[in-house]
Amino acid sequence: MYLPFVMLRLWGWPGFWAFLVPNVVGCTLFGLVLDRERSHALARRLGWTCALFSAVTVAYQLWFAGWAAQWFVGDAAGLRTVVATGVPIAMLAVAAAIALSDDGAWRTLGAALALASPAVLLLPGGAAADAPAAGAAPLLGPLPLAFALPTIAAGFLASPLFDLTFHRAAQHAPSPRLAFLTFGATFAAMLFLVASFNDPSTGLPRLGPAIAALWAAQLTFTVGAHLHELFRAPPSIRLPAPVTGALVATGIVLALPDFAFAIAPALGPGEPTYLGFLGAYGLLFPVLALLEARGARRAVTLAVLAAGIPCYLLGAWEFRTFLMPLPIVAAIVASRTVNRASVS
């Protein structure tokens, strides 16, 4: 719920569409391709990596909550530190409580949240009172976006495979195809709702009660949903509790003001950390889908990830996006090698 602002600032509306289309298509295809039996089989095959996805997602959401909360309290360093830790801890407590609810309560909560979210536009800051400000020209040209697109697409197409909340929907919905078609349309509308908060003169969201309410509800719901899955995961998909705890603690600590850094003029304080978290979805999970899920040797997977991390970070932070597809290409080549070896 923040990446649209970065994409609009860097590439304008072409950047937003490059973000929205693979995102919505990846989510929708999950339910069109996987039925109940295939979802069960895939979750068993992916095993602990699905739990890792949920743990990383919880840490990422809590970090964002602590980072974003600081924007609403001004420059008072002491108060910023308090909200940077207090807000995610409070959100974690509320999410853990609702995570214990049964599936029926979650269906009701999800439907209510989807229907109520547009109402935030009625809150102060929900709609621009004046004529839209003239936007600055996009900071980057179309070629860097073209190089970044394979990573964006790989992340949004591969990451749903690890999402235990998606697997629960596919396994329990009366009609998974209808459920995910509905979700895709609702999700696209939600992304347009978020983009409506963009201030084109700054490339940042318009702060106010409206977006604060939207973020608070969405973040708490997402954390609760993934905790719900972690609490109920079968032993074959479980992640050791200390690993999950360490990831969550890291997310909260990284939200502290002293850890925020910027790469001027394109990225503001904390945005490099935000894009670093996105590397889990644009690099880690696509590589795991191509290699770990296909039985590649762990050393091969780790080698591709080790080589891919600097490629991703140089692309995300320094906009050398021509490097970003390299680890994905390496993973595809390695996966084909694994397939040939298994056949022979």
mmCIF file of C-alpha atoms in Angstrom:
data_model
loop_
_atom_site.group_PDB
_atom_site.id
_atom_site.type_symbol
_atom_site.label_atom_id
_atom_site.label_comp_id
_atom_site.label_asym_id
_atom_site.label_seq_id
_atom_site.Cartn_x
_atom_site.Cartn_y
_atom_site.Cartn_z
ATOM 1 C CA MET A 1 0.000 0.000 0.000
ATOM 2 C CA TYR A 2 2.999 2.311 -0.436
ATOM 3 C CA LEU A 3 4.745 1.045 -3.552
ATOM 4 C CA PRO A 4 2.254 2.873 -5.853
ATOM 5 C CA PHE A 5 3.640 6.200 -4.592
ATOM 6 C CA VAL A 6 7.221 5.155 -5.359
ATOM 7 C CA MET A 7 6.304 3.876 -8.816
ATOM 8 C CA LEU A 8 4.334 7.042 -9.648
ATOM 9 C CA ARG A 9 7.221 9.243 -8.521
ATOM 10 C CA LEU A 10 9.870 7.317 -10.453
ATOM 11 C CA TRP A 11 7.970 6.491 -13.655
ATOM 12 C CA GLY A 12 4.575 8.167 -13.573
ATOM 13 C CA TRP A 13 1.490 6.204 -14.571
ATOM 14 C CA PRO A 14 3.455 3.655 -16.668
ATOM 15 C CA GLY A 15 5.189 2.693 -13.424
ATOM 16 C CA PHE A 16 1.861 2.332 -11.627
ATOM 17 C CA TRP A 17 0.511 0.037 -14.357
ATOM 18 C CA ALA A 18 3.748 -1.999 -14.315
ATOM 19 C CA PHE A 19 3.058 -2.535 -10.618
ATOM 20 C CA LEU A 20 -0.711 -3.096 -10.766
ATOM 21 C CA VAL A 21 -1.093 -5.494 -13.706
ATOM 22 C CA PRO A 22 1.367 -8.243 -12.609
ATOM 23 C CA ASN A 23 0.151 -7.858 -9.026
ATOM 24 C CA VAL A 24 -3.514 -8.386 -9.823
ATOM 25 C CA VAL A 25 -2.823 -11.042 -12.478
ATOM 26 C CA GLY A 26 -0.580 -13.022 -10.119
ATOM 27 C CA CYS A 27 -3.191 -13.008 -7.360
ATOM 28 C CA THR A 28 -6.042 -13.935 -9.685
ATOM 29 C CA LEU A 29 -4.168 -16.689 -11.522
ATOM 30 C CA PHE A 30 -3.550 -18.484 -8.238
ATOM 31 C CA GLY A 31 -7.227 -19.366 -7.927
ATOM 32 C CA LEU A 32 -7.653 -20.040 -11.643
ATOM 33 C CA VAL A 33 -4.746 -22.511 -11.810
ATOM 34 C CA LEU A 34 -4.897 -24.221 -8.412
ATOM 35 C CA ASP A 35 -7.892 -26.205 -7.203
ATOM 36 C CA ARG A 36 -8.188 -27.687 -3.709
ATOM 37 C CA GLU A 37 -6.091 -30.768 -4.410
ATOM 38 C CA ARG A 38 -3.345 -28.882 -6.239
ATOM 39 C CA SER A 39 -3.201 -26.280 -3.482
ATOM 40 C CA HIS A 40 -2.803 -28.971 -0.810
ATOM 41 C CA ALA A 41 -0.084 -30.686 -2.838
ATOM 42 C CA LEU A 42 1.809 -27.463 -3.542
ATOM 43 C CA ALA A 43 1.710 -26.315 0.093
ATOM 44 C CA ARG A 44 3.087 -29.689 1.195
ATOM 45 C CA ARG A 45 5.855 -29.514 -1.407
ATOM 46 C CA LEU A 46 6.858 -25.950 -0.523
ATOM 47 C CA GLY A 47 6.793 -26.807 3.174
ATOM 48 C CA TRP A 48 8.600 -24.443 5.522
ATOM 49 C CA THR A 49 9.061 -21.794 2.834
ATOM 50 C CA CYS A 50 5.327 -21.007 3.089
ATOM 51 C CA ALA A 51 5.719 -20.347 6.807
ATOM 52 C CA LEU A 52 8.780 -18.231 6.005
ATOM 53 C CA PHE A 53 6.642 -16.166 3.633
ATOM 54 C CA SER A 54 4.113 -15.462 6.376
ATOM 55 C CA ALA A 55 6.814 -14.634 8.935
ATOM 56 C CA VAL A 56 8.564 -12.230 6.545
ATOM 57 C CA THR A 57 5.224 -10.634 5.698
ATOM 58 C CA VAL A 58 4.388 -10.084 9.372
ATOM 59 C CA ALA A 59 7.809 -8.487 9.960
ATOM 60 C CA TYR A 60 7.432 -6.321 6.854
ATOM 61 C CA GLN A 61 3.961 -5.059 7.852
ATOM 62 C CA LEU A 62 5.081 -4.250 11.403
ATOM 63 C CA TRP A 63 8.141 -2.421 10.124
ATOM 64 C CA PHE A 64 5.980 -0.346 7.813
ATOM 65 C CA ALA A 65 3.580 0.465 10.661
ATOM 66 C CA GLY A 66 6.436 1.792 12.805
ATOM 67 C CA TRP A 67 8.013 3.689 9.921
ATOM 68 C CA ALA A 68 4.806 5.286 8.657
ATOM 69 C CA ALA A 69 3.586 6.185 12.160
ATOM 70 C CA GLN A 70 6.546 8.553 12.538
ATOM 71 C CA TRP A 71 5.252 10.753 9.714
ATOM 72 C CA PHE A 72 2.217 11.718 11.775
ATOM 73 C CA VAL A 73 4.132 13.007 14.825
ATOM 74 C CA GLY A 74 6.512 15.539 13.291
ATOM 75 C CA ASP A 75 10.241 15.812 13.960
ATOM 76 C CA ALA A 76 10.313 15.243 17.729
ATOM 77 C CA ALA A 77 12.989 12.545 17.924
ATOM 78 C CA GLY A 78 11.844 11.122 21.255
ATOM 79 C CA LEU A 79 8.203 10.840 20.164
ATOM 80 C CA ARG A 80 9.203 9.330 16.831
ATOM 81 C CA THR A 81 11.150 6.620 18.655
ATOM 82 C CA VAL A 82 8.156 5.878 20.892
ATOM 83 C CA VAL A 83 5.708 5.484 18.004
ATOM 84 C CA ALA A 84 8.270 3.578 15.905
ATOM 85 C CA THR A 85 8.229 0.789 18.503
ATOM 86 C CA GLY A 86 4.908 1.320 20.267
ATOM 87 C CA VAL A 87 2.681 1.274 17.187
ATOM 88 C CA PRO A 88 3.950 -2.046 15.733
ATOM 89 C CA ILE A 89 3.953 -3.717 19.160
ATOM 90 C CA ALA A 90 0.363 -2.602 19.786
ATOM 91 C CA MET A 91 -0.612 -3.707 16.273
ATOM 92 C CA LEU A 92 1.045 -7.099 16.847
ATOM 93 C CA ALA A 93 -0.949 -7.571 20.063
ATOM 94 C CA VAL A 94 -4.275 -6.730 18.388
ATOM 95 C CA ALA A 95 -3.466 -8.885 15.346
ATOM 96 C CA ALA A 96 -2.453 -11.841 17.528
ATOM 97 C CA ALA A 97 -5.773 -11.593 19.361
ATOM 98 C CA ILE A 98 -7.875 -11.602 16.204
ATOM 99 C CA ALA A 99 -5.646 -14.309 14.696
ATOM 100 C CA LEU A 100 -7.234 -16.745 17.150
ATOM 101 C CA SER A 101 -10.652 -16.250 15.531
ATOM 102 C CA ASP A 102 -12.143 -19.062 13.466
ATOM 103 C CA ASP A 103 -12.382 -19.059 9.675
ATOM 104 C CA GLY A 104 -15.967 -17.830 9.679
ATOM 105 C CA ALA A 105 -15.018 -14.710 11.619
ATOM 106 C CA TRP A 106 -12.152 -14.069 9.202
ATOM 107 C CA ARG A 107 -14.452 -14.270 6.186
ATOM 108 C CA THR A 108 -16.788 -11.754 7.792
ATOM 109 C CA LEU A 109 -13.930 -9.463 8.798
ATOM 110 C CA GLY A 110 -12.359 -9.585 5.336
ATOM 111 C CA ALA A 111 -15.623 -8.807 3.578
ATOM 112 C CA ALA A 112 -16.387 -5.958 5.983
ATOM 113 C CA LEU A 113 -12.928 -4.461 5.529
ATOM 114 C CA ALA A 114 -13.137 -4.621 1.734
ATOM 115 C CA LEU A 115 -16.567 -2.960 1.707
ATOM 116 C CA ALA A 116 -15.693 -0.317 4.304
ATOM 117 C CA SER A 117 -12.276 0.717 2.958
ATOM 118 C CA PRO A 118 -13.610 3.225 0.387
ATOM 119 C CA ALA A 119 -15.343 5.042 3.257
ATOM 120 C CA VAL A 120 -11.972 6.432 4.343
ATOM 121 C CA LEU A 121 -12.343 8.937 1.512
ATOM 122 C CA LEU A 122 -14.949 10.644 3.668
ATOM 123 C CA LEU A 123 -12.394 11.288 6.430
ATOM 124 C CA PRO A 124 -10.177 14.412 6.499
ATOM 125 C CA GLY A 125 -7.451 14.006 3.889
ATOM 126 C CA GLY A 126 -9.469 11.423 1.988
ATOM 127 C CA ALA A 127 -10.126 13.611 -1.025
ATOM 128 C CA ALA A 128 -8.141 16.555 -2.309
ATOM 129 C CA ALA A 129 -10.163 19.709 -1.625
ATOM 130 C CA ASP A 130 -8.352 21.758 -4.231
ATOM 131 C CA ALA A 131 -7.529 21.112 -7.858
ATOM 132 C CA PRO A 132 -4.742 18.537 -8.242
ATOM 133 C CA ALA A 133 -1.301 20.063 -8.044
ATOM 134 C CA ALA A 134 0.900 19.911 -11.090
ATOM 135 C CA GLY A 135 3.143 16.889 -10.858
ATOM 136 C CA ALA A 136 6.841 16.863 -11.449
ATOM 137 C CA ALA A 137 8.188 14.886 -14.380
ATOM 138 C CA PRO A 138 8.982 11.232 -13.593
ATOM 139 C CA LEU A 139 12.486 10.879 -12.205
ATOM 140 C CA LEU A 140 13.440 7.946 -14.434
ATOM 141 C CA GLY A 141 12.896 7.058 -18.060
ATOM 142 C CA PRO A 142 11.146 4.026 -19.552
ATOM 143 C CA LEU A 143 14.280 1.915 -20.089
ATOM 144 C CA PRO A 144 15.027 1.385 -16.368
ATOM 145 C CA LEU A 145 11.368 0.418 -15.910
ATOM 146 C CA ALA A 146 11.644 -2.118 -18.731
ATOM 147 C CA PHE A 147 14.654 -3.715 -17.021
ATOM 148 C CA ALA A 148 12.849 -3.739 -13.645
ATOM 149 C CA LEU A 149 9.690 -5.281 -15.085
ATOM 150 C CA PRO A 150 10.916 -8.934 -15.104
ATOM 151 C CA THR A 151 11.704 -8.714 -11.393
ATOM 152 C CA ILE A 152 8.354 -7.072 -10.658
ATOM 153 C CA ALA A 153 6.495 -9.708 -12.673
ATOM 154 C CA ALA A 154 8.474 -12.634 -11.207
ATOM 155 C CA GLY A 155 7.781 -11.416 -7.685
ATOM 156 C CA PHE A 156 4.059 -10.934 -8.134
ATOM 157 C CA LEU A 157 3.625 -14.212 -10.029
ATOM 158 C CA ALA A 158 5.743 -16.383 -7.696
ATOM 159 C CA SER A 159 4.966 -14.956 -4.266
ATOM 160 C CA PRO A 160 1.283 -16.037 -4.166
ATOM 161 C CA LEU A 161 2.463 -19.667 -4.381
ATOM 162 C CA PHE A 162 3.863 -19.325 -0.842
ATOM 163 C CA ASP A 163 0.933 -17.412 0.635
ATOM 164 C CA LEU A 164 -0.863 -19.610 3.165
ATOM 165 C CA THR A 165 -3.843 -17.223 3.216
ATOM 166 C CA PHE A 166 -4.255 -17.851 -0.521
ATOM 167 C CA HIS A 167 -3.962 -21.597 -0.014
ATOM 168 C CA ARG A 168 -6.646 -21.475 2.687
ATOM 169 C CA ALA A 169 -8.973 -19.616 0.295
ATOM 170 C CA ALA A 170 -8.286 -22.070 -2.538
ATOM 171 C CA GLN A 171 -8.864 -25.066 -0.276
ATOM 172 C CA HIS A 172 -12.043 -23.855 1.448
ATOM 173 C CA ALA A 173 -13.859 -21.518 -0.953
ATOM 174 C CA PRO A 174 -16.962 -23.111 -2.550
ATOM 175 C CA SER A 175 -15.648 -21.893 -5.919
ATOM 176 C CA PRO A 176 -11.943 -20.946 -5.859
ATOM 177 C CA ARG A 177 -12.104 -19.494 -9.367
ATOM 178 C CA LEU A 178 -14.990 -17.192 -8.522
ATOM 179 C CA ALA A 179 -13.367 -16.269 -5.205
ATOM 180 C CA PHE A 180 -10.097 -15.214 -6.806
ATOM 181 C CA LEU A 181 -11.744 -13.429 -9.726
ATOM 182 C CA THR A 182 -13.684 -11.416 -7.157
ATOM 183 C CA PHE A 183 -10.551 -10.851 -5.137
ATOM 184 C CA GLY A 184 -8.604 -9.679 -8.194
ATOM 185 C CA ALA A 185 -11.249 -7.072 -9.023
ATOM 186 C CA THR A 186 -11.469 -5.934 -5.391
ATOM 187 C CA PHE A 187 -7.699 -5.786 -5.070
ATOM 188 C CA ALA A 188 -7.353 -3.675 -8.218
ATOM 189 C CA ALA A 189 -9.953 -1.255 -6.859
ATOM 190 C CA MET A 190 -8.041 -1.081 -3.566
ATOM 191 C CA LEU A 191 -4.806 -0.193 -5.372
ATOM 192 C CA PHE A 192 -6.559 2.607 -7.259
ATOM 193 C CA LEU A 193 -7.953 3.787 -3.920
ATOM 194 C CA VAL A 194 -4.416 3.954 -2.528
ATOM 195 C CA ALA A 195 -3.125 5.756 -5.629
ATOM 196 C CA SER A 196 -5.810 8.410 -5.148
ATOM 197 C CA PHE A 197 -3.841 9.620 -2.114
ATOM 198 C CA ASN A 198 -0.811 10.455 -4.239
ATOM 199 C CA ASP A 199 0.346 14.073 -4.115
ATOM 200 C CA PRO A 200 1.881 14.602 -7.575
ATOM 201 C CA SER A 201 3.759 17.699 -6.424
ATOM 202 C CA THR A 202 5.787 15.691 -3.881
ATOM 203 C CA GLY A 203 5.510 12.077 -5.044
ATOM 204 C CA LEU A 204 4.359 11.175 -1.523
ATOM 205 C CA PRO A 205 0.988 10.268 -0.024
ATOM 206 C CA ARG A 206 -1.266 12.994 1.384
ATOM 207 C CA LEU A 207 -1.077 12.418 5.114
ATOM 208 C CA GLY A 208 -4.173 12.649 7.246
ATOM 209 C CA PRO A 209 -6.733 10.609 9.164
ATOM 210 C CA ALA A 210 -7.982 8.934 5.970
ATOM 211 C CA ILE A 211 -4.783 7.206 4.926
ATOM 212 C CA ALA A 212 -3.855 6.558 8.576
ATOM 213 C CA ALA A 213 -7.139 4.674 9.044
ATOM 214 C CA LEU A 214 -6.689 2.753 5.781
ATOM 215 C CA TRP A 215 -3.129 1.708 6.605
ATOM 216 C CA ALA A 216 -3.972 0.791 10.200
ATOM 217 C CA ALA A 217 -6.861 -1.441 9.147
ATOM 218 C CA GLN A 218 -5.021 -3.101 6.260
ATOM 219 C CA LEU A 219 -1.802 -3.679 8.199
ATOM 220 C CA THR A 220 -3.562 -5.128 11.245
ATOM 221 C CA PHE A 221 -5.703 -7.387 9.067
ATOM 222 C CA THR A 222 -2.697 -8.647 7.095
ATOM 223 C CA VAL A 223 -0.602 -9.324 10.201
ATOM 224 C CA GLY A 224 -3.529 -11.099 11.852
ATOM 225 C CA ALA A 225 -4.230 -13.220 8.767
ATOM 226 C CA HIS A 226 -0.651 -14.447 8.506
ATOM 227 C CA LEU A 227 -0.391 -15.067 12.252
ATOM 228 C CA HIS A 228 -3.609 -17.074 11.919
ATOM 229 C CA GLU A 229 -1.858 -19.277 9.362
ATOM 230 C CA LEU A 230 1.355 -19.565 11.389
ATOM 231 C CA PHE A 231 -0.609 -20.600 14.476
ATOM 232 C CA ARG A 232 -2.474 -23.298 12.544
ATOM 233 C CA ALA A 233 0.204 -24.526 10.148
ATOM 234 C CA PRO A 234 0.737 -28.303 10.126
ATOM 235 C CA PRO A 235 4.143 -29.605 11.272
ATOM 236 C CA SER A 236 5.361 -30.011 7.684
ATOM 237 C CA ILE A 237 4.876 -26.277 7.042
ATOM 238 C CA ARG A 238 5.864 -24.936 10.439
ATOM 239 C CA LEU A 239 8.774 -22.549 10.979
ATOM 240 C CA PRO A 240 10.651 -22.638 14.314
ATOM 241 C CA ALA A 241 9.167 -20.041 16.664
ATOM 242 C CA PRO A 242 12.586 -18.397 17.352
ATOM 243 C CA VAL A 243 13.016 -17.748 13.606
ATOM 244 C CA THR A 244 9.622 -16.076 13.362
ATOM 245 C CA GLY A 245 10.298 -14.087 16.524
ATOM 246 C CA ALA A 246 13.674 -12.921 15.247
ATOM 247 C CA LEU A 247 12.162 -11.740 11.959
ATOM 248 C CA VAL A 248 9.392 -9.858 13.775
ATOM 249 C CA ALA A 249 11.854 -8.247 16.190
ATOM 250 C CA THR A 250 14.101 -7.219 13.301
ATOM 251 C CA GLY A 251 11.179 -5.567 11.520
ATOM 252 C CA ILE A 252 10.297 -3.536 14.614
ATOM 253 C CA VAL A 253 13.901 -2.511 15.306
ATOM 254 C CA LEU A 254 14.481 -1.394 11.721
ATOM 255 C CA ALA A 255 11.577 1.052 12.065
ATOM 256 C CA LEU A 256 13.541 3.119 14.586
ATOM 257 C CA PRO A 257 14.471 6.578 13.266
ATOM 258 C CA ASP A 258 18.209 5.953 13.614
ATOM 259 C CA PHE A 259 17.956 3.084 11.137
ATOM 260 C CA ALA A 260 16.207 5.112 8.430
ATOM 261 C CA PHE A 261 18.390 6.259 5.574
ATOM 262 C CA ALA A 262 17.778 7.903 2.230
ATOM 263 C CA ILE A 263 19.321 8.025 -1.231
ATOM 264 C CA ALA A 264 18.612 11.571 -2.370
ATOM 265 C CA PRO A 265 16.890 12.857 -4.359
ATOM 266 C CA ALA A 266 14.805 9.924 -5.570
ATOM 267 C CA LEU A 267 14.306 7.989 -2.317
ATOM 268 C CA GLY A 268 13.366 9.523 1.013
ATOM 269 C CA PRO A 269 14.348 8.393 4.532
ATOM 270 C CA GLY A 270 13.325 4.786 5.090
ATOM 271 C CA GLU A 271 12.435 4.082 1.472
ATOM 272 C CA PRO A 272 15.628 2.105 0.782
ATOM 273 C CA THR A 273 14.687 -0.132 3.722
ATOM 274 C CA TYR A 274 11.183 -0.449 2.276
ATOM 275 C CA LEU A 275 12.585 -1.523 -1.095
ATOM 276 C CA GLY A 276 14.992 -3.837 0.696
ATOM 277 C CA PHE A 277 12.041 -5.648 2.299
ATOM 278 C CA LEU A 278 10.459 -5.948 -1.140
ATOM 279 C CA GLY A 279 13.542 -7.923 -2.170
ATOM 280 C CA ALA A 280 12.031 -10.874 -0.295
ATOM 281 C CA TYR A 281 9.176 -10.881 -2.808
ATOM 282 C CA GLY A 282 11.132 -9.853 -5.903
ATOM 283 C CA LEU A 283 14.188 -12.057 -5.324
ATOM 284 C CA LEU A 284 13.982 -14.544 -2.447
ATOM 285 C CA PHE A 285 10.638 -16.185 -3.140
ATOM 286 C CA PRO A 286 10.945 -16.314 -6.950
ATOM 287 C CA VAL A 287 14.321 -18.047 -6.532
ATOM 288 C CA LEU A 288 12.858 -20.444 -3.959
ATOM 289 C CA ALA A 289 9.973 -21.197 -6.345
ATOM 290 C CA LEU A 290 12.374 -21.981 -9.171
ATOM 291 C CA LEU A 291 14.956 -23.932 -7.182
ATOM 292 C CA GLU A 292 13.945 -24.997 -3.670
ATOM 293 C CA ALA A 293 10.529 -26.172 -4.796
ATOM 294 C CA ARG A 294 12.116 -28.226 -7.593
ATOM 295 C CA GLY A 295 14.574 -30.033 -5.388
ATOM 296 C CA ALA A 296 17.721 -28.124 -6.315
ATOM 297 C CA ARG A 297 20.682 -28.498 -4.007
ATOM 298 C CA ARG A 298 20.587 -25.976 -1.195
ATOM 299 C CA ALA A 299 24.082 -24.771 -2.146
ATOM 300 C CA VAL A 300 22.836 -23.808 -5.618
ATOM 301 C CA THR A 301 19.910 -21.860 -4.168
ATOM 302 C CA LEU A 302 22.151 -20.024 -1.703
ATOM 303 C CA ALA A 303 24.686 -19.219 -4.436
ATOM 304 C CA VAL A 304 22.006 -17.686 -6.677
ATOM 305 C CA LEU A 305 20.639 -15.659 -3.752
ATOM 306 C CA ALA A 306 24.097 -14.483 -2.683
ATOM 307 C CA ALA A 307 24.867 -13.286 -6.196
ATOM 308 C CA GLY A 308 21.391 -11.867 -6.641
ATOM 309 C CA ILE A 309 21.215 -9.683 -3.532
ATOM 310 C CA PRO A 310 23.687 -7.041 -4.786
ATOM 311 C CA CYS A 311 22.007 -7.127 -8.203
ATOM 312 C CA TYR A 312 18.648 -6.434 -6.620
ATOM 313 C CA LEU A 313 19.882 -3.737 -4.224
ATOM 314 C CA LEU A 314 21.865 -1.897 -6.910
ATOM 315 C CA GLY A 315 18.737 -1.936 -9.057
ATOM 316 C CA ALA A 316 16.394 -0.838 -6.267
ATOM 317 C CA TRP A 317 18.683 1.739 -4.632
ATOM 318 C CA GLU A 318 20.909 3.002 -7.429
ATOM 319 C CA PHE A 319 18.418 2.315 -10.261
ATOM 320 C CA ARG A 320 20.852 0.094 -12.150
ATOM 321 C CA THR A 321 17.827 -1.974 -13.011
ATOM 322 C CA PHE A 322 19.611 -3.782 -15.848
ATOM 323 C CA LEU A 323 21.131 -5.943 -13.080
ATOM 324 C CA MET A 324 17.840 -6.968 -11.514
ATOM 325 C CA PRO A 325 16.838 -9.715 -13.996
ATOM 326 C CA LEU A 326 20.197 -11.514 -13.675
ATOM 327 C CA PRO A 327 19.395 -13.622 -10.579
ATOM 328 C CA ILE A 328 16.025 -14.605 -12.052
ATOM 329 C CA VAL A 329 17.731 -15.706 -15.266
ATOM 330 C CA ALA A 330 20.343 -17.614 -13.232
ATOM 331 C CA ALA A 331 17.597 -19.358 -11.263
ATOM 332 C CA ILE A 332 15.768 -20.340 -14.476
ATOM 333 C CA VAL A 333 18.969 -21.785 -15.954
ATOM 334 C CA ALA A 334 19.729 -23.659 -12.744
ATOM 335 C CA SER A 335 16.178 -25.014 -12.544
ATOM 336 C CA ARG A 336 16.425 -26.357 -16.083
ATOM 337 C CA THR A 337 19.648 -28.082 -15.105
ATOM 338 C CA VAL A 338 17.849 -29.669 -12.163
ATOM 339 C CA ASN A 339 15.023 -30.827 -14.448
ATOM 340 C CA ARG A 340 17.426 -32.408 -16.926
ATOM 341 C CA ALA A 341 19.307 -34.151 -14.119
ATOM 342 C CA SER A 342 16.077 -35.562 -12.648
ATOM 343 C CA VAL A 343 14.932 -36.826 -16.051
ATOM 344 C CA SER A 344 18.229 -38.505 -16.820
#
